[in-house]
Structure formats: C-alpha cells, structure tokens
Short mmCIF file of C-alpha atoms in Angstrom, two decimals:
data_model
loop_
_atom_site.label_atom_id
_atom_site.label_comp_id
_atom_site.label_asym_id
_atom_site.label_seq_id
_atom_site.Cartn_x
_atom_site.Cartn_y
_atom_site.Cartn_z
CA UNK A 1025 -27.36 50.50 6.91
CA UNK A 1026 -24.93 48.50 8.92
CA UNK A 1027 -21.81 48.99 9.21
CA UNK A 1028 -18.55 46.74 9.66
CA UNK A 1029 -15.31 48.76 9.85
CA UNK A 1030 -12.44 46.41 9.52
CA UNK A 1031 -8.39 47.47 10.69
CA UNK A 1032 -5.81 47.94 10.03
CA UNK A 1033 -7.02 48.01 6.18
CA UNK A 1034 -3.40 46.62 5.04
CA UNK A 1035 -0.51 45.06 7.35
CA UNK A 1036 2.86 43.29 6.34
CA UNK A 1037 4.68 41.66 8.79
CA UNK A 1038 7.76 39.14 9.06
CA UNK A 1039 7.58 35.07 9.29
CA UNK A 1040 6.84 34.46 12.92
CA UNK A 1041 5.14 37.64 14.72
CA UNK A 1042 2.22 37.84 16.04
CA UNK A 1043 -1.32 40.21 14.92
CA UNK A 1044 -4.49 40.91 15.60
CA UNK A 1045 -6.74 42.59 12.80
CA UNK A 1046 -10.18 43.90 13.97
CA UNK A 1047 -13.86 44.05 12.76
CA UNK A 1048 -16.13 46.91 14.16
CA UNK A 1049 -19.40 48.20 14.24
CA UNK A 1050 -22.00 50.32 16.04
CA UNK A 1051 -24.49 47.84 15.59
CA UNK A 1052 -25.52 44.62 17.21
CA UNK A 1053 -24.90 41.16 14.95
CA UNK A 1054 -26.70 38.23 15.74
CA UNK A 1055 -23.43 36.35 14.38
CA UNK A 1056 -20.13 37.22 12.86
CA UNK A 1057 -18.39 35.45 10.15
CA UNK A 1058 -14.78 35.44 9.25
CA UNK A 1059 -13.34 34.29 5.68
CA UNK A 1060 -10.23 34.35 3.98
CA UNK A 1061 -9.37 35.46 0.22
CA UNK A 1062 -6.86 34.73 -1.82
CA UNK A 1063 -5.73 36.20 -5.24
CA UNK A 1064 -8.34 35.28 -8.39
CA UNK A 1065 -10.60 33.26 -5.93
CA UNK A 1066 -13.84 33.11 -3.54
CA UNK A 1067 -14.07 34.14 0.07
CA UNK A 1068 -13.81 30.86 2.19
CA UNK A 1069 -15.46 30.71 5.07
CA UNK A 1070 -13.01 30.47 8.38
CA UNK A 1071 -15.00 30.33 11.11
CA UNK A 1072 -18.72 31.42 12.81
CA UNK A 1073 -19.26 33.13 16.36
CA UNK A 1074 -22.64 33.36 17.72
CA UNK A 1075 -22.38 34.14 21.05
CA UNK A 1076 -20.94 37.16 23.19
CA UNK A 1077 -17.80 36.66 24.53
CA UNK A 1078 -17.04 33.49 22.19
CA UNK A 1079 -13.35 32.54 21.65
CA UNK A 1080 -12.93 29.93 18.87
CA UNK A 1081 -9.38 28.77 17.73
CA UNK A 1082 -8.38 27.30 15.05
CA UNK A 1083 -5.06 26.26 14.83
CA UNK A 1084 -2.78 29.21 15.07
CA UNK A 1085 -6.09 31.43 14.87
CA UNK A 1086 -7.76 32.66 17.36
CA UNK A 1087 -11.26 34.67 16.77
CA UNK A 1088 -13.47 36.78 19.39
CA UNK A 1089 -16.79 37.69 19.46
CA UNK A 1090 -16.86 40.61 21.91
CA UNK A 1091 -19.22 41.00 24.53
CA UNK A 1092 -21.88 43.26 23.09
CA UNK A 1093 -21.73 41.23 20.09
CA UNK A 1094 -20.41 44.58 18.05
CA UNK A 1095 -17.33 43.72 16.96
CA UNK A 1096 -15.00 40.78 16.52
CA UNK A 1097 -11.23 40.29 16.28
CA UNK A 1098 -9.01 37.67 14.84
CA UNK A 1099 -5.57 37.03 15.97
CA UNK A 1100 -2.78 34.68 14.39
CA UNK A 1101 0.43 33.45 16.34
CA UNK A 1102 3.32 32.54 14.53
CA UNK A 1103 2.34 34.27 11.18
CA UNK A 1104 3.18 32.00 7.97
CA UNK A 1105 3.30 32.73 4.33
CA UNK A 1106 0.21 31.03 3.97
CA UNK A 1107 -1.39 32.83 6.27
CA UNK A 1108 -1.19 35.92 3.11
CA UNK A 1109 -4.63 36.76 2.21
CA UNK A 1110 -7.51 39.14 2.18
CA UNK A 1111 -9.77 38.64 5.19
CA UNK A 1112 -13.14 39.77 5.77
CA UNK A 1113 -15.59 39.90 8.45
CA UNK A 1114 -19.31 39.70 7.83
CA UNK A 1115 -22.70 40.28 10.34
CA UNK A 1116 -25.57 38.98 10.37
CA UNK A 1117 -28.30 41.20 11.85
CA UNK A 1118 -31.58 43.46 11.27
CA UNK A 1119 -30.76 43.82 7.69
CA UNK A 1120 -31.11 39.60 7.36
CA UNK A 1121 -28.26 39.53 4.99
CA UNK A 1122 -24.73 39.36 5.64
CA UNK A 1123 -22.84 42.66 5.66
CA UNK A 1124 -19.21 42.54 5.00
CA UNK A 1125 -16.23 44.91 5.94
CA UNK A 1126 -13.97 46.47 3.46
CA UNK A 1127 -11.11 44.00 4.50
CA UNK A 1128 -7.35 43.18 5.93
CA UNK A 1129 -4.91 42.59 3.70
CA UNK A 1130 -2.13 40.61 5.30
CA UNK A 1131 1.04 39.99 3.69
CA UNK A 1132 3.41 37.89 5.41
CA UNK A 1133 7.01 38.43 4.91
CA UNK A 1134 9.37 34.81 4.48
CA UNK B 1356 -14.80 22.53 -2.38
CA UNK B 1357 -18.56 23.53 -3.26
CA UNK B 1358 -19.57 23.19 -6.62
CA UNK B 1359 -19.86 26.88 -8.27
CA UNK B 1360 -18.84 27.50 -11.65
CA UNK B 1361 -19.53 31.33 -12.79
CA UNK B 1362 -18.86 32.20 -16.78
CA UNK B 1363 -17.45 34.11 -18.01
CA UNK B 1364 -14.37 34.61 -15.98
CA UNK B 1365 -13.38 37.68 -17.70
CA UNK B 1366 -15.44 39.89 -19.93
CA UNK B 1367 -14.28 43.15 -21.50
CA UNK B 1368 -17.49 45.06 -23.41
CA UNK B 1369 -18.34 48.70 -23.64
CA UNK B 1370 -20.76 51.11 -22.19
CA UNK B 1371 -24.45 50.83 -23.10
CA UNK B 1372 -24.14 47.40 -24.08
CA UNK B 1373 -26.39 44.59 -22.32
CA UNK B 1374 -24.00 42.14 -20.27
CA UNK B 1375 -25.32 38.77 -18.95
CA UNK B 1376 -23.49 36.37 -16.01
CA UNK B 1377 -23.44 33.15 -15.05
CA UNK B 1378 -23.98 31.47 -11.71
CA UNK B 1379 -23.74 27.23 -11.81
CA UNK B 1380 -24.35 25.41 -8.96
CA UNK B 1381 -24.35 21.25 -8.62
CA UNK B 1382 -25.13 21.60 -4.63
CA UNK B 1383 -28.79 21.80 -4.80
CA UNK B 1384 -28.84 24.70 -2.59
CA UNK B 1385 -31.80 27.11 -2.33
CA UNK B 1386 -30.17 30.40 -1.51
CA UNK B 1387 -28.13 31.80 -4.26
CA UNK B 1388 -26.03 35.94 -4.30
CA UNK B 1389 -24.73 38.39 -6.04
CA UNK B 1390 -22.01 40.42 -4.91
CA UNK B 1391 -19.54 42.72 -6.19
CA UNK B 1392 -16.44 43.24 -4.73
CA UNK B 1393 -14.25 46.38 -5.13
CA UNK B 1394 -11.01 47.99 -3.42
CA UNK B 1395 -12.12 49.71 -0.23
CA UNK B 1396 -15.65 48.43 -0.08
CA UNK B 1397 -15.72 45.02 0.57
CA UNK B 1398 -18.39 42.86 -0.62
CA UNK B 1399 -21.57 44.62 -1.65
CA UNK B 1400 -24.87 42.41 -2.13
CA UNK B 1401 -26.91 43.20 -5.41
CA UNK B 1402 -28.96 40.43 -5.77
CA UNK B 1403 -30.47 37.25 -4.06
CA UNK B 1404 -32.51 34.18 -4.55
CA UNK B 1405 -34.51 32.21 -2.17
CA UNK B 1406 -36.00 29.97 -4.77
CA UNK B 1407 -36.99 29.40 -8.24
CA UNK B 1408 -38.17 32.83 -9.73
CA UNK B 1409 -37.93 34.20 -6.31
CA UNK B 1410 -35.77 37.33 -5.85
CA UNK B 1411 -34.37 40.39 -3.96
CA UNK B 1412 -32.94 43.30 -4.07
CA UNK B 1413 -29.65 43.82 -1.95
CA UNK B 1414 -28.29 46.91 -1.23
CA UNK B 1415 -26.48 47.84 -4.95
CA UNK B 1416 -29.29 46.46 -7.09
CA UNK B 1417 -29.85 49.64 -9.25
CA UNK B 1418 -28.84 48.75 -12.86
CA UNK B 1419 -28.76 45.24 -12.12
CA UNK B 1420 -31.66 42.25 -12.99
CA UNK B 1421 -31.28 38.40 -11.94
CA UNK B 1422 -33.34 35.55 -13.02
CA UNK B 1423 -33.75 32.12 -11.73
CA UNK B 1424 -35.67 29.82 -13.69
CA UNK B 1425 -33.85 26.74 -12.70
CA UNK B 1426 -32.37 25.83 -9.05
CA UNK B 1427 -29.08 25.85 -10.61
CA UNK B 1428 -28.75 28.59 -12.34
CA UNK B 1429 -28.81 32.34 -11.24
CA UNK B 1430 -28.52 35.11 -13.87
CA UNK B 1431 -27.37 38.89 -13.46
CA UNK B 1432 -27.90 41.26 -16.09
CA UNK B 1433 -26.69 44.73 -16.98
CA UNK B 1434 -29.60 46.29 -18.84
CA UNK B 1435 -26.43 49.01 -20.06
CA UNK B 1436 -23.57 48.83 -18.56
CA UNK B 1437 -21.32 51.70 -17.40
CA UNK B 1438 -18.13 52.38 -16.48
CA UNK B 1439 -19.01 52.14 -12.91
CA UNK B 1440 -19.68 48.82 -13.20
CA UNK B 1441 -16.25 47.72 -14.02
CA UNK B 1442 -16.14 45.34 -10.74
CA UNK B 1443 -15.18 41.71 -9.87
CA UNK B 1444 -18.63 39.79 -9.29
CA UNK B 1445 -18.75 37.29 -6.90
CA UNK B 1446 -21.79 34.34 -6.72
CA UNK B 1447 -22.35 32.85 -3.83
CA UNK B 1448 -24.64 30.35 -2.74
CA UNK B 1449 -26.01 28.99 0.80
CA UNK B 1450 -27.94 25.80 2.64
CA UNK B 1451 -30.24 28.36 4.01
CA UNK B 1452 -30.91 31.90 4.54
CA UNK B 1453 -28.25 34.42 6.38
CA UNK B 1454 -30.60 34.02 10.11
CA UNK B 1455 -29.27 30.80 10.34
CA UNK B 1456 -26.06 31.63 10.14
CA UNK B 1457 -25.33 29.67 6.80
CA UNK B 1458 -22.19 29.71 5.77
CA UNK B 1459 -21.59 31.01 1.92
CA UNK B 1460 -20.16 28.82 -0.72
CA UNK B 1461 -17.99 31.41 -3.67
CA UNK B 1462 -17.18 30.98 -6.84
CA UNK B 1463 -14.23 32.47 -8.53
CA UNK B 1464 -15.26 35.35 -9.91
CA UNK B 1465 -16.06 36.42 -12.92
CA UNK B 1466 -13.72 40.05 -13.45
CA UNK B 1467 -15.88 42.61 -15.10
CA UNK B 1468 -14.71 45.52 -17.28
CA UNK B 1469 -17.18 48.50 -19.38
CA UNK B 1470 -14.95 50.46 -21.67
#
C-alpha cells in the first residue's frame, strides 16, 4: 500500500503570513495532485505535477514536486480567508489509482 | 462546475439494514469512484468503474457492491450496514483513468449515518 503522509495535519494562522504544508511518502508517484475542500462540498482539483523538480504557481500558490518524485509541498504567500480549507494531496503510481493523504486543515485568521 | 449530483445527501438508517447511493453524472465520462472520507484518513477508494457493468475493487471494498448499468449512473450498496460505516461518501468521476493523470470531478457528498 502506498502511502501519502500529509503535515502539519491542522494549522491556523493570521491574515497575511506565509506557510508551507507538506505531502510525503516512501514511494515513487508518477504524478501528484493537489485539491482543496471546503465545508459540505467535493475536493476540487488545484493543480497537477508530473515531473521531478516541477514548480507550478498559481497565484499566491506555489506547489513542488520534489526531485525523487516522493513528496510534494504547497506553499501560500499572503494567506487570505479564502484560502480556509481542507487540502489534500493525492499520487498516482503502482497501485493505478490515486492515493490520497489524510489532509491540512488550514484556518486562516481575519 | 462538473455535473455530479449524488442522492441522498443525508441518510440516517440502522444497522443490518440494506442502504443504496446515488452517483449522477451529465459529463459523459467513462471513469466513475467511490470514496469515503473520514477524520484522519483522508479519502479511501471503495469502488470504481471503467465502463458500463465494468467494476473494481479499491482498497475498502469489503461490505460494499456498485453497479453500473447506465454511463450515468453508478450505484453503491451496503448489503448491511454497520456502525462503521457511518462515513461521508464521496463520487467522483474522471475523462480517463488515474495513469493519465485525469483530474477527478466530486460531488457533494452524500453524509452517511448506521444507528
């Protein structure tokens, strides 16, 4: 079975700072998701990295796929309120469907 | 936003009783899941589709049955449910298959609880 381990598992923080949460595993993915979940709804889909070493931004979020294609971070600048949410990484890789980690919960503070 | 509707959205029953849900889609898309999602575990896969009538197990699939007799619709069953399968279930749906990198498509959940 693979496993993603996802940190911190819960994080509050005030309007305006910075964080990174992180996705880990001992195995190799093929490709790393990222999605975001908010109360009483779906996982959306953020963004895809496919390649070691990929940075991908989107807007005031930054994701990494690192090197060895084991683990993958996400970092947001300038936290918002909006920015509140559960998010989850999920692999691709031998077991051909996507494996998710348990989750950050981010709370930002107004 | 994809179109996903999954009935009900809340369902209270009790133990041993047979429980059926409801996945909708209007996309057309082949692949269709069924996850559950609870506190410290993430999302867990029970079942998939890859077609009509064609099925497989994820990794949670014990006590669970799908059907798909239609390319819209995707069924889970609980033969007899039990308390531990008080959960929020999550369908999903995708283009193609997770090797391609796919993205999944949610719906809202349908929140799950065996008395």
């Amino acid at each position: 079975t693979q496993l993603l381990e996802q940190s911190p598992q819960f994080l509050s923080i005030q309007e305006g700072e910075n964080l990174t949460v992180y996705c880990n595993s001992s195995s190799v993915f093929s490709s790393l998701q990222w999605y975001r979940q908010e109360p009483g709804e779906g996982p959306v889909l953020l963004v895809t990295v496919v390649t070691g070493g990929e940075v991908k931004k989107l807007k005031r979020l930054t994701f990494q796929f690192g090197d060895a294609r084991k683990d993958s971070s996400l970092h947001i600048t300038a936290a918002q309120p909006g920015d509140t949410g559960l998010y989850l990484c999920a692999g691709t890789g031998s077991a051909r469907q996507l494996t998710f980690g348990s989750g950050t919960q981010l709370t930002v503070l107004p | 936003d994809a179109g996903i509707t999954q009935s009900p959205r809340h369902k209270v029953t009790e133990t041993g009783t047979p429980v059926t849900l409801r996945c909708h889609q209007t996309e057309n898309h082949r692949y269709m899941y069924w996850y559950r999602q609870d506190p410290g575990h993430g999302l867990r896969l029970i079942h998939y589709s890859y077609g009509v009538k064609d099925t497989d197990k994820g990794e949670v699939s014990d006590g669970y049955s799908v059907s798909r007799s239609k390319t819209e619709d995707f069924l889970l069953t609980l033969e007899s449910a039990t308390s531990s399968q008080t959960s929020v279930y999550f369908c999903a749906i995708s283009e193609q298959g997770s090797s391609y990198n796919s993205p999944l498509h949610f719906g809202n959940g349908t929140r799950l609880t065996v008395t």
